Amino acid sequence: MGRKRGLKKRGRKRNDKVSIPKSKELRVMDLSAGIGGNFIALDSLNIDYNIVAIAETDEYRLKVYNKLYGETRNLGNLENIEYRGMTRCDLLLYSINNYDIKYDIGKIDKYKKVISKRMPEYLILESTTSIKNKKEFENLVDFLSNLGYNNSIEVLNAKDFGLPHNMQKLYMVSLLKGNFEFPNKNKESYTIRNIFEDYVYDEEYIVGLPYRKLIKRTRNDSSSEYKIYGKIDYDSWLENQKVVYSLDSIAPAIFYSYSGKMQIKVYDDNLKIIRELIPIEYFRLMGFSDELFLEIEEELVSDTRLYKTATEQPILPIMKKILQKIIEEKIEWRILSKKDLLH
């Protein structure tokens, strides 16, 4: 049995919405489920959907997922899957990250097997851009083409979709019928100030006072998105760990380091201090609401897990746009208002 989700989630009401008669429920499988980030994107699109299965092995990510979506059939590490009796899916989601490329590139072969067994109408891959020149990715594209999929590939940046975040990811949308056109970029631009939490006094995040730590003041060209306040005296061989960003800048791509020294540093021009971005700001950079962050925080508790989890999430505004484009093509998946049904 799958897990039904949609407009009922977390107290959301239908508010004068009715389903199209004989509507088809979107059946979804996520082979890189994590805490359920892709389903969070789906929740915003006013459709009913059924989670057929997920694949996730991390106990902490599963705790959050189960809290948000309840227990679902879990395919674990994608080995020894029993397909008999499994509901077919319309949409399959999967991802490839830097860890997979370095340590678990064989995961791609597992994805291939599931896709060939299920043959969903739609596939969406979100991946680190470094996969693009790997032979394994080329083999994946050829494999899908031989199965009959039309593959559309694009590198998209969070900063072009309403977030002050220079994070690029590669997306591949594969369709059994037709070709996919990626969504247009947003014209609005945002800065770190838009996601910044005022009045953070916790010493854990404060790097130091400017007059004591600031060793070099820089002035970037006004056209640059990175407005650097300066650099700090920091015991690191990585130069980017020393950079202090202005609140009028955009954030560089967030990523997790087990050393714990990769948090983005900003100059708080209100308190006149240099501090690291805190976990809730990392989630905001990925497009998550504060309400969702608080639910996630209750389960993960530690900052280390929160930082790591934030870097693993889909870029929500991009995923929403891609899903919306697909759903617009399939009227039976949409939930329309009474007014729409009468015209």
Short mmCIF file of the C-alpha atoms (twelve columns), coordinates in Angstrom:
data_MODEL
# 
_entry.id   MODEL 
# 
loop_
_atom_site.group_PDB 
_atom_site.id 
_atom_site.type_symbol 
_atom_site.label_atom_id 
_atom_site.label_alt_id 
_atom_site.label_comp_id 
_atom_site.label_asym_id 
_atom_site.label_seq_id 
_atom_site.Cartn_x 
_atom_site.Cartn_y 
_atom_site.Cartn_z 
_atom_site.pdbx_PDB_model_num 
ATOM 1   C CA . MET A 1   0.000   0.000  0.000   1 
ATOM 2   C CA . GLY A 2   1.201   3.485  -0.781  1 
ATOM 3   C CA . ARG A 3   0.933   6.524  1.406   1 
ATOM 4   C CA . LYS A 4   -1.717  9.003  0.254   1 
ATOM 5   C CA . ARG A 5   -0.730  12.641 0.458   1 
ATOM 6   C CA . GLY A 6   -1.939  15.943 -0.866  1 
ATOM 7   C CA . LEU A 7   -4.180  18.705 0.350   1 
ATOM 8   C CA . LYS A 8   -4.908  17.042 3.697   1 
ATOM 9   C CA . LYS A 9   -1.322  17.494 4.865   1 
ATOM 10  C CA . ARG A 10  -0.759  19.338 8.156   1 
ATOM 11  C CA . GLY A 11  -4.284  20.688 8.434   1 
ATOM 12  C CA . ARG A 12  -4.526  22.115 4.928   1 
ATOM 13  C CA . LYS A 13  -8.184  22.493 3.911   1 
ATOM 14  C CA . ARG A 14  -9.713  22.048 0.490   1 
ATOM 15  C CA . ASN A 15  -11.397 25.469 0.570   1 
ATOM 16  C CA . ASP A 16  -13.938 25.263 -2.258  1 
ATOM 17  C CA . LYS A 17  -11.848 22.776 -4.245  1 
ATOM 18  C CA . VAL A 18  -13.277 19.734 -5.986  1 
ATOM 19  C CA . SER A 19  -11.600 16.932 -7.876  1 
ATOM 20  C CA . ILE A 20  -12.189 16.469 -11.571 1 
ATOM 21  C CA . PRO A 21  -14.675 13.625 -12.017 1 
ATOM 22  C CA . LYS A 22  -12.865 10.286 -12.458 1 
ATOM 23  C CA . SER A 23  -9.583  12.057 -11.759 1 
ATOM 24  C CA . LYS A 24  -6.407  10.040 -11.700 1 
ATOM 25  C CA . GLU A 25  -4.284  10.108 -8.576  1 
ATOM 26  C CA . LEU A 26  -0.612  10.807 -9.234  1 
ATOM 27  C CA . ARG A 27  1.460   7.821  -8.127  1 
ATOM 28  C CA . VAL A 28  4.975   8.788  -7.042  1 
ATOM 29  C CA . MET A 29  8.145   6.924  -6.112  1 
ATOM 30  C CA . ASP A 30  11.243  8.654  -4.708  1 
ATOM 31  C CA . LEU A 31  14.493  6.663  -4.788  1 
ATOM 32  C CA . SER A 32  16.366  9.392  -2.868  1 
ATOM 33  C CA . ALA A 33  13.651  10.329 -0.414  1 
ATOM 34  C CA . GLY A 34  15.689  11.817 2.434   1 
ATOM 35  C CA . ILE A 35  13.315  13.717 4.708   1 
ATOM 36  C CA . GLY A 36  10.730  14.018 1.912   1 
ATOM 37  C CA . GLY A 37  11.874  17.241 0.247   1 
ATOM 38  C CA . ASN A 38  10.400  16.392 -3.152  1 
ATOM 39  C CA . PHE A 39  7.027   15.653 -1.575  1 
ATOM 40  C CA . ILE A 40  7.167   19.031 0.158   1 
ATOM 41  C CA . ALA A 41  7.424   20.535 -3.333  1 
ATOM 42  C CA . LEU A 42  4.440   18.462 -4.480  1 
ATOM 43  C CA . ASP A 43  2.381   19.579 -1.481  1 
ATOM 44  C CA . SER A 44  2.327   23.135 -2.814  1 
ATOM 45  C CA . LEU A 45  0.722   22.207 -6.154  1 
ATOM 46  C CA . ASN A 46  -2.901  21.453 -5.221  1 
ATOM 47  C CA . ILE A 47  -2.927  17.836 -6.386  1 
ATOM 48  C CA . ASP A 48  -3.722  14.546 -4.750  1 
ATOM 49  C CA . TYR A 49  -0.914  12.031 -4.951  1 
ATOM 50  C CA . ASN A 50  -0.015  8.628  -3.628  1 
ATOM 51  C CA . ILE A 51  3.495   7.755  -2.432  1 
ATOM 52  C CA . VAL A 52  4.019   4.253  -3.814  1 
ATOM 53  C CA . ALA A 53  7.472   3.720  -2.282  1 
ATOM 54  C CA . ILE A 54  10.617  5.490  -1.134  1 
ATOM 55  C CA . ALA A 55  14.247  4.507  -0.753  1 
ATOM 56  C CA . GLU A 56  16.104  5.758  2.316   1 
ATOM 57  C CA . THR A 57  18.536  4.126  4.754   1 
ATOM 58  C CA . ASP A 58  19.572  6.933  7.133   1 
ATOM 59  C CA . GLU A 59  17.774  6.612  10.471  1 
ATOM 60  C CA . TYR A 60  17.679  10.351 11.183  1 
ATOM 61  C CA . ARG A 61  16.314  11.292 7.776   1 
ATOM 62  C CA . LEU A 62  13.714  8.542  8.146   1 
ATOM 63  C CA . LYS A 63  12.628  9.926  11.523  1 
ATOM 64  C CA . VAL A 64  11.835  13.258 9.903   1 
ATOM 65  C CA . TYR A 65  10.210  11.627 6.877   1 
ATOM 66  C CA . ASN A 66  7.959   9.450  9.047   1 
ATOM 67  C CA . LYS A 67  6.935   12.477 11.077  1 
ATOM 68  C CA . LEU A 68  5.953   14.450 7.971   1 
ATOM 69  C CA . TYR A 69  4.479   11.651 5.838   1 
ATOM 70  C CA . GLY A 70  4.047   8.554  7.957   1 
ATOM 71  C CA . GLU A 71  5.574   5.158  7.345   1 
ATOM 72  C CA . THR A 72  5.817   4.242  3.658   1 
ATOM 73  C CA . ARG A 73  7.061   1.183  1.804   1 
ATOM 74  C CA . ASN A 74  10.834  1.623  1.962   1 
ATOM 75  C CA . LEU A 75  13.075  0.002  -0.655  1 
ATOM 76  C CA . GLY A 76  16.149  0.714  1.476   1 
ATOM 77  C CA . ASN A 77  19.398  0.314  -0.464  1 
ATOM 78  C CA . LEU A 78  17.525  -0.789 -3.618  1 
ATOM 79  C CA . GLU A 79  18.757  -4.374 -3.425  1 
ATOM 80  C CA . ASN A 80  16.592  -7.511 -3.551  1 
ATOM 81  C CA . ILE A 81  13.414  -5.577 -4.313  1 
ATOM 82  C CA . GLU A 82  10.184  -7.562 -4.506  1 
ATOM 83  C CA . TYR A 83  8.238   -5.988 -7.375  1 
ATOM 84  C CA . ARG A 84  5.289   -8.382 -7.253  1 
ATOM 85  C CA . GLY A 85  2.285   -6.549 -5.891  1 
ATOM 86  C CA . MET A 86  3.987   -3.154 -6.022  1 
ATOM 87  C CA . THR A 87  1.766   -0.389 -7.409  1 
ATOM 88  C CA . ARG A 88  3.111   1.101  -10.607 1 
ATOM 89  C CA . CYS A 89  4.082   4.760  -10.505 1 
ATOM 90  C CA . ASP A 90  3.564   7.663  -12.888 1 
ATOM 91  C CA . LEU A 91  6.461   9.755  -11.621 1 
ATOM 92  C CA . LEU A 92  9.844   8.578  -10.342 1 
ATOM 93  C CA . LEU A 93  12.260  10.945 -8.591  1 
ATOM 94  C CA . TYR A 94  15.938  10.249 -7.959  1 
ATOM 95  C CA . SER A 95  19.151  12.118 -7.239  1 
ATOM 96  C CA . ILE A 96  22.929  11.789 -7.481  1 
ATOM 97  C CA . ASN A 97  25.189  13.727 -5.117  1 
ATOM 98  C CA . ASN A 98  28.921  14.195 -4.699  1 
ATOM 99  C CA . TYR A 99  29.146  11.302 -2.232  1 
ATOM 100 C CA . ASP A 100 27.506  8.963  -4.748  1 
ATOM 101 C CA . ILE A 101 29.948  10.018 -7.465  1 
ATOM 102 C CA . LYS A 102 32.957  9.449  -5.222  1 
ATOM 103 C CA . TYR A 103 31.943  6.389  -3.201  1 
ATOM 104 C CA . ASP A 104 28.733  4.832  -4.581  1 
ATOM 105 C CA . ILE A 105 28.579  5.367  -8.344  1 
ATOM 106 C CA . GLY A 106 27.045  1.869  -8.573  1 
ATOM 107 C CA . LYS A 107 23.814  3.389  -7.278  1 
ATOM 108 C CA . ILE A 108 23.114  4.501  -10.848 1 
ATOM 109 C CA . ASP A 109 22.856  0.851  -11.934 1 
ATOM 110 C CA . LYS A 110 20.305  0.293  -9.166  1 
ATOM 111 C CA . TYR A 111 18.295  3.246  -10.455 1 
ATOM 112 C CA . LYS A 112 18.388  1.756  -13.963 1 
ATOM 113 C CA . LYS A 113 16.970  -1.545 -12.759 1 
ATOM 114 C CA . VAL A 114 14.051  0.058  -10.913 1 
ATOM 115 C CA . ILE A 115 13.253  2.338  -13.865 1 
ATOM 116 C CA . SER A 116 13.293  -0.556 -16.346 1 
ATOM 117 C CA . LYS A 117 11.010  -2.614 -14.089 1 
ATOM 118 C CA . ARG A 118 8.505   0.188  -13.423 1 
ATOM 119 C CA . MET A 119 8.726   2.292  -16.625 1 
ATOM 120 C CA . PRO A 120 7.116   5.457  -15.153 1 
ATOM 121 C CA . GLU A 121 5.805   8.022  -17.600 1 
ATOM 122 C CA . TYR A 122 7.957   10.734 -16.025 1 
ATOM 123 C CA . LEU A 123 11.415  10.729 -14.441 1 
ATOM 124 C CA . ILE A 124 13.090  13.655 -12.676 1 
ATOM 125 C CA . LEU A 125 16.771  13.565 -11.747 1 
ATOM 126 C CA . GLU A 126 18.352  16.246 -9.569  1 
ATOM 127 C CA . SER A 127 22.131  15.939 -9.442  1 
ATOM 128 C CA . THR A 128 25.338  17.715 -8.658  1 
ATOM 129 C CA . THR A 129 26.698  19.344 -11.811 1 
ATOM 130 C CA . SER A 130 29.926  17.331 -11.610 1 
ATOM 131 C CA . ILE A 131 28.048  14.285 -12.941 1 
ATOM 132 C CA . LYS A 132 27.729  15.862 -16.386 1 
ATOM 133 C CA . ASN A 133 31.124  14.743 -17.671 1 
ATOM 134 C CA . LYS A 134 31.106  11.300 -16.059 1 
ATOM 135 C CA . LYS A 135 30.813  8.265  -18.317 1 
ATOM 136 C CA . GLU A 136 28.261  6.807  -15.898 1 
ATOM 137 C CA . PHE A 137 25.949  9.726  -16.611 1 
ATOM 138 C CA . GLU A 138 26.402  9.353  -20.357 1 
ATOM 139 C CA . ASN A 139 25.568  5.663  -19.993 1 
ATOM 140 C CA . LEU A 140 22.450  6.558  -17.987 1 
ATOM 141 C CA . VAL A 141 21.243  8.953  -20.694 1 
ATOM 142 C CA . ASP A 142 21.829  6.308  -23.399 1 
ATOM 143 C CA . PHE A 143 20.095  3.676  -21.275 1 
ATOM 144 C CA . LEU A 144 16.992  5.826  -20.847 1 
ATOM 145 C CA . SER A 145 16.955  6.720  -24.533 1 
ATOM 146 C CA . ASN A 146 17.014  3.024  -25.431 1 
ATOM 147 C CA . LEU A 147 14.029  2.484  -23.137 1 
ATOM 148 C CA . GLY A 148 12.141  5.110  -25.134 1 
ATOM 149 C CA . TYR A 149 12.569  8.177  -22.917 1 
ATOM 150 C CA . ASN A 150 13.133  11.667 -24.306 1 
ATOM 151 C CA . ASN A 151 15.698  13.298 -22.019 1 
ATOM 152 C CA . SER A 152 15.909  17.046 -21.414 1 
ATOM 153 C CA . ILE A 153 18.967  18.214 -19.461 1 
ATOM 154 C CA . GLU A 154 19.583  21.636 -17.939 1 
ATOM 155 C CA . VAL A 155 21.758  23.208 -15.241 1 
ATOM 156 C CA . LEU A 156 19.650  25.549 -13.095 1 
ATOM 157 C CA . ASN A 157 20.704  27.941 -10.340 1 
ATOM 158 C CA . ALA A 158 18.791  28.705 -7.140  1 
ATOM 159 C CA . LYS A 159 19.538  32.424 -7.540  1 
ATOM 160 C CA . ASP A 160 17.358  32.453 -10.683 1 
ATOM 161 C CA . PHE A 161 14.347  31.079 -8.813  1 
ATOM 162 C CA . GLY A 162 13.838  33.497 -5.948  1 
ATOM 163 C CA . LEU A 163 16.612  32.474 -3.560  1 
ATOM 164 C CA . PRO A 164 19.763  34.447 -2.594  1 
ATOM 165 C CA . HIS A 165 21.851  31.343 -3.174  1 
ATOM 166 C CA . ASN A 166 24.380  30.603 -5.899  1 
ATOM 167 C CA . MET A 167 23.792  26.844 -5.987  1 
ATOM 168 C CA . GLN A 168 23.705  25.060 -9.318  1 
ATOM 169 C CA . LYS A 169 22.217  21.634 -9.888  1 
ATOM 170 C CA . LEU A 170 21.791  19.522 -12.978 1 
ATOM 171 C CA . TYR A 171 18.275  18.388 -13.828 1 
ATOM 172 C CA . MET A 172 17.239  15.719 -16.268 1 
ATOM 173 C CA . VAL A 173 13.547  15.272 -17.023 1 
ATOM 174 C CA . SER A 174 12.761  12.124 -19.000 1 
ATOM 175 C CA . LEU A 175 9.388   11.612 -20.693 1 
ATOM 176 C CA . LEU A 176 7.987   8.604  -22.529 1 
ATOM 177 C CA . LYS A 177 5.870   10.954 -24.622 1 
ATOM 178 C CA . GLY A 178 6.829   14.429 -25.821 1 
ATOM 179 C CA . ASN A 179 9.675   16.699 -24.792 1 
ATOM 180 C CA . PHE A 180 10.070  18.771 -21.656 1 
ATOM 181 C CA . GLU A 181 10.775  22.498 -21.627 1 
ATOM 182 C CA . PHE A 182 12.379  23.810 -18.476 1 
ATOM 183 C CA . PRO A 183 10.695  26.672 -16.575 1 
ATOM 184 C CA . ASN A 184 11.684  30.292 -17.110 1 
ATOM 185 C CA . LYS A 185 13.905  32.068 -14.625 1 
ATOM 186 C CA . ASN A 186 12.558  34.641 -12.160 1 
ATOM 187 C CA . LYS A 187 13.404  38.291 -12.771 1 
ATOM 188 C CA . GLU A 188 13.398  39.197 -9.065  1 
ATOM 189 C CA . SER A 189 16.708  39.188 -7.227  1 
ATOM 190 C CA . TYR A 190 17.218  38.611 -3.511  1 
ATOM 191 C CA . THR A 191 20.078  38.903 -1.047  1 
ATOM 192 C CA . ILE A 192 21.183  37.245 2.183   1 
ATOM 193 C CA . ARG A 193 19.300  39.998 4.010   1 
ATOM 194 C CA . ASN A 194 16.043  38.378 2.839   1 
ATOM 195 C CA . ILE A 195 16.760  35.146 4.739   1 
ATOM 196 C CA . PHE A 196 18.756  36.667 7.615   1 
ATOM 197 C CA . GLU A 197 17.636  36.125 11.210  1 
ATOM 198 C CA . ASP A 198 18.052  39.326 13.229  1 
ATOM 199 C CA . TYR A 199 19.441  39.493 16.754  1 
ATOM 200 C CA . VAL A 200 21.312  36.199 16.980  1 
ATOM 201 C CA . TYR A 201 23.366  36.524 20.151  1 
ATOM 202 C CA . ASP A 202 24.440  32.905 20.611  1 
ATOM 203 C CA . GLU A 203 28.228  32.895 20.958  1 
ATOM 204 C CA . GLU A 204 28.355  29.538 19.192  1 
ATOM 205 C CA . TYR A 205 27.753  31.320 15.876  1 
ATOM 206 C CA . ILE A 206 29.714  34.541 16.466  1 
ATOM 207 C CA . VAL A 207 33.151  34.491 14.847  1 
ATOM 208 C CA . GLY A 208 34.400  37.760 16.261  1 
ATOM 209 C CA . LEU A 209 34.173  41.505 16.309  1 
ATOM 210 C CA . PRO A 210 35.210  43.215 13.067  1 
ATOM 211 C CA . TYR A 211 37.928  45.415 14.598  1 
ATOM 212 C CA . ARG A 212 39.635  42.351 16.061  1 
ATOM 213 C CA . LYS A 213 39.180  39.757 13.329  1 
ATOM 214 C CA . LEU A 214 38.919  41.748 10.132  1 
ATOM 215 C CA . ILE A 215 42.316  41.827 8.480   1 
ATOM 216 C CA . LYS A 216 41.508  42.904 4.962   1 
ATOM 217 C CA . ARG A 217 38.737  45.116 3.685   1 
ATOM 218 C CA . THR A 218 37.725  44.534 0.066   1 
ATOM 219 C CA . ARG A 219 35.372  46.362 -2.252  1 
ATOM 220 C CA . ASN A 220 33.936  44.295 -5.072  1 
ATOM 221 C CA . ASP A 221 32.695  45.772 -8.305  1 
ATOM 222 C CA . SER A 222 29.096  46.932 -7.871  1 
ATOM 223 C CA . SER A 223 27.942  44.472 -10.523 1 
ATOM 224 C CA . SER A 224 29.179  41.496 -8.517  1 
ATOM 225 C CA . GLU A 225 26.630  39.360 -6.696  1 
ATOM 226 C CA . TYR A 226 29.238  38.598 -4.045  1 
ATOM 227 C CA . LYS A 227 29.590  41.751 -1.992  1 
ATOM 228 C CA . ILE A 228 32.425  40.915 0.354   1 
ATOM 229 C CA . TYR A 229 32.689  42.733 3.634   1 
ATOM 230 C CA . GLY A 230 36.198  41.475 4.184   1 
ATOM 231 C CA . LYS A 231 38.307  38.527 5.238   1 
ATOM 232 C CA . ILE A 232 39.055  37.192 8.671   1 
ATOM 233 C CA . ASP A 233 42.161  35.701 10.229  1 
ATOM 234 C CA . TYR A 234 41.082  32.079 10.164  1 
ATOM 235 C CA . ASP A 235 43.204  28.991 10.611  1 
ATOM 236 C CA . SER A 236 42.372  27.299 7.339   1 
ATOM 237 C CA . TRP A 237 44.081  26.362 4.132   1 
ATOM 238 C CA . LEU A 238 40.846  27.080 2.230   1 
ATOM 239 C CA . GLU A 239 40.676  30.729 1.275   1 
ATOM 240 C CA . ASN A 240 36.878  30.731 0.999   1 
ATOM 241 C CA . GLN A 241 36.573  29.900 4.693   1 
ATOM 242 C CA . LYS A 242 38.008  33.329 5.454   1 
ATOM 243 C CA . VAL A 243 35.478  35.287 3.413   1 
ATOM 244 C CA . VAL A 244 32.884  37.425 5.187   1 
ATOM 245 C CA . TYR A 245 29.839  38.251 3.058   1 
ATOM 246 C CA . SER A 246 27.758  41.386 3.154   1 
ATOM 247 C CA . LEU A 247 24.033  41.015 3.794   1 
ATOM 248 C CA . ASP A 248 23.550  42.635 0.391   1 
ATOM 249 C CA . SER A 249 25.325  39.721 -1.281  1 
ATOM 250 C CA . ILE A 250 24.011  36.319 -2.334  1 
ATOM 251 C CA . ALA A 251 25.255  33.256 -0.515  1 
ATOM 252 C CA . PRO A 252 27.689  30.840 -2.145  1 
ATOM 253 C CA . ALA A 253 26.558  27.245 -2.560  1 
ATOM 254 C CA . ILE A 254 26.156  25.609 0.829   1 
ATOM 255 C CA . PHE A 255 27.813  22.266 1.418   1 
ATOM 256 C CA . TYR A 256 28.604  20.177 4.430   1 
ATOM 257 C CA . SER A 257 32.046  19.510 5.868   1 
ATOM 258 C CA . TYR A 258 32.663  17.088 8.712   1 
ATOM 259 C CA . SER A 259 35.243  19.579 10.030  1 
ATOM 260 C CA . GLY A 260 32.338  21.895 10.854  1 
ATOM 261 C CA . LYS A 261 34.242  24.916 9.516   1 
ATOM 262 C CA . MET A 262 32.428  25.501 6.248   1 
ATOM 263 C CA . GLN A 263 29.495  27.564 7.492   1 
ATOM 264 C CA . ILE A 264 28.984  30.789 5.572   1 
ATOM 265 C CA . LYS A 265 30.134  33.892 7.471   1 
ATOM 266 C CA . VAL A 266 28.334  37.219 7.211   1 
ATOM 267 C CA . TYR A 267 28.700  40.685 8.668   1 
ATOM 268 C CA . ASP A 268 25.678  41.618 10.746  1 
ATOM 269 C CA . ASP A 269 25.522  45.371 10.107  1 
ATOM 270 C CA . ASN A 270 23.002  45.803 12.922  1 
ATOM 271 C CA . LEU A 271 24.903  44.115 15.767  1 
ATOM 272 C CA . LYS A 272 28.286  44.935 14.167  1 
ATOM 273 C CA . ILE A 273 29.546  41.368 14.441  1 
ATOM 274 C CA . ILE A 274 30.685  38.602 12.142  1 
ATOM 275 C CA . ARG A 275 28.724  35.376 12.540  1 
ATOM 276 C CA . GLU A 276 27.999  32.133 10.763  1 
ATOM 277 C CA . LEU A 277 24.643  31.508 9.156   1 
ATOM 278 C CA . ILE A 278 22.544  29.402 11.492  1 
ATOM 279 C CA . PRO A 279 20.634  26.213 10.528  1 
ATOM 280 C CA . ILE A 280 17.271  27.885 9.884   1 
ATOM 281 C CA . GLU A 281 18.977  30.252 7.427   1 
ATOM 282 C CA . TYR A 282 20.500  27.278 5.593   1 
ATOM 283 C CA . PHE A 283 17.025  25.794 5.150   1 
ATOM 284 C CA . ARG A 284 15.696  29.158 3.966   1 
ATOM 285 C CA . LEU A 285 18.437  29.169 1.318   1 
ATOM 286 C CA . MET A 286 16.910  25.935 -0.010  1 
ATOM 287 C CA . GLY A 287 13.389  27.398 -0.035  1 
ATOM 288 C CA . PHE A 288 12.020  25.786 3.142   1 
ATOM 289 C CA . SER A 289 9.482   27.556 5.339   1 
ATOM 290 C CA . ASP A 290 10.220  28.260 8.988   1 
ATOM 291 C CA . GLU A 291 7.247   26.071 9.942   1 
ATOM 292 C CA . LEU A 292 8.829   23.091 8.206   1 
ATOM 293 C CA . PHE A 293 12.221  23.839 9.715   1 
ATOM 294 C CA . LEU A 294 10.760  23.702 13.231  1 
ATOM 295 C CA . GLU A 295 9.242   20.279 12.513  1 
ATOM 296 C CA . ILE A 296 12.578  19.045 11.167  1 
ATOM 297 C CA . GLU A 297 14.517  20.551 14.080  1 
ATOM 298 C CA . GLU A 298 12.397  18.638 16.609  1 
ATOM 299 C CA . GLU A 299 13.670  15.352 15.183  1 
ATOM 300 C CA . LEU A 300 17.263  16.182 14.235  1 
ATOM 301 C CA . VAL A 301 18.030  18.360 17.294  1 
ATOM 302 C CA . SER A 302 21.776  18.888 16.702  1 
ATOM 303 C CA . ASP A 303 23.155  21.669 14.517  1 
ATOM 304 C CA . THR A 304 25.516  19.205 12.845  1 
ATOM 305 C CA . ARG A 305 22.633  17.119 11.539  1 
ATOM 306 C CA . LEU A 306 20.615  20.204 10.608  1 
ATOM 307 C CA . TYR A 307 23.445  21.725 8.552   1 
ATOM 308 C CA . LYS A 308 24.097  18.416 6.812   1 
ATOM 309 C CA . THR A 309 20.422  17.801 6.107   1 
ATOM 310 C CA . ALA A 310 19.935  21.290 4.644   1 
ATOM 311 C CA . THR A 311 22.700  20.713 2.091   1 
ATOM 312 C CA . GLU A 312 21.054  17.442 0.985   1 
ATOM 313 C CA . GLN A 313 17.675  18.964 0.132   1 
ATOM 314 C CA . PRO A 314 16.234  19.681 -3.301  1 
ATOM 315 C CA . ILE A 315 16.098  23.346 -4.249  1 
ATOM 316 C CA . LEU A 316 12.381  23.665 -3.552  1 
ATOM 317 C CA . PRO A 317 11.437  26.544 -5.917  1 
ATOM 318 C CA . ILE A 318 13.115  24.780 -8.849  1 
ATOM 319 C CA . MET A 319 11.550  21.413 -8.080  1 
ATOM 320 C CA . LYS A 320 8.141   23.056 -7.692  1 
ATOM 321 C CA . LYS A 321 8.457   24.706 -11.109 1 
ATOM 322 C CA . ILE A 322 9.512   21.459 -12.805 1 
ATOM 323 C CA . LEU A 323 6.692   19.488 -11.199 1 
ATOM 324 C CA . GLN A 324 4.196   22.204 -12.077 1 
ATOM 325 C CA . LYS A 325 5.207   22.078 -15.746 1 
ATOM 326 C CA . ILE A 326 4.674   18.321 -15.817 1 
ATOM 327 C CA . ILE A 327 1.335   18.471 -14.006 1 
ATOM 328 C CA . GLU A 328 0.020   21.198 -16.310 1 
ATOM 329 C CA . GLU A 329 0.285   18.679 -19.147 1 
ATOM 330 C CA . LYS A 330 -1.829  16.128 -17.287 1 
ATOM 331 C CA . ILE A 331 -5.222  17.649 -16.524 1 
ATOM 332 C CA . GLU A 332 -6.451  14.530 -14.685 1 
ATOM 333 C CA . TRP A 333 -3.830  15.160 -11.968 1 
ATOM 334 C CA . ARG A 334 -4.951  18.688 -11.251 1 
ATOM 335 C CA . ILE A 335 -7.393  19.828 -8.577  1 
ATOM 336 C CA . LEU A 336 -9.556  22.574 -10.064 1 
ATOM 337 C CA . SER A 337 -11.927 25.054 -8.467  1 
ATOM 338 C CA . LYS A 338 -15.682 24.833 -9.088  1 
ATOM 339 C CA . LYS A 339 -15.377 27.866 -11.365 1 
ATOM 340 C CA . ASP A 340 -12.834 26.049 -13.529 1 
ATOM 341 C CA . LEU A 341 -15.075 23.015 -13.872 1 
ATOM 342 C CA . LEU A 342 -18.026 25.116 -15.029 1 
ATOM 343 C CA . HIS A 343 -16.104 26.674 -17.923 1 
# 
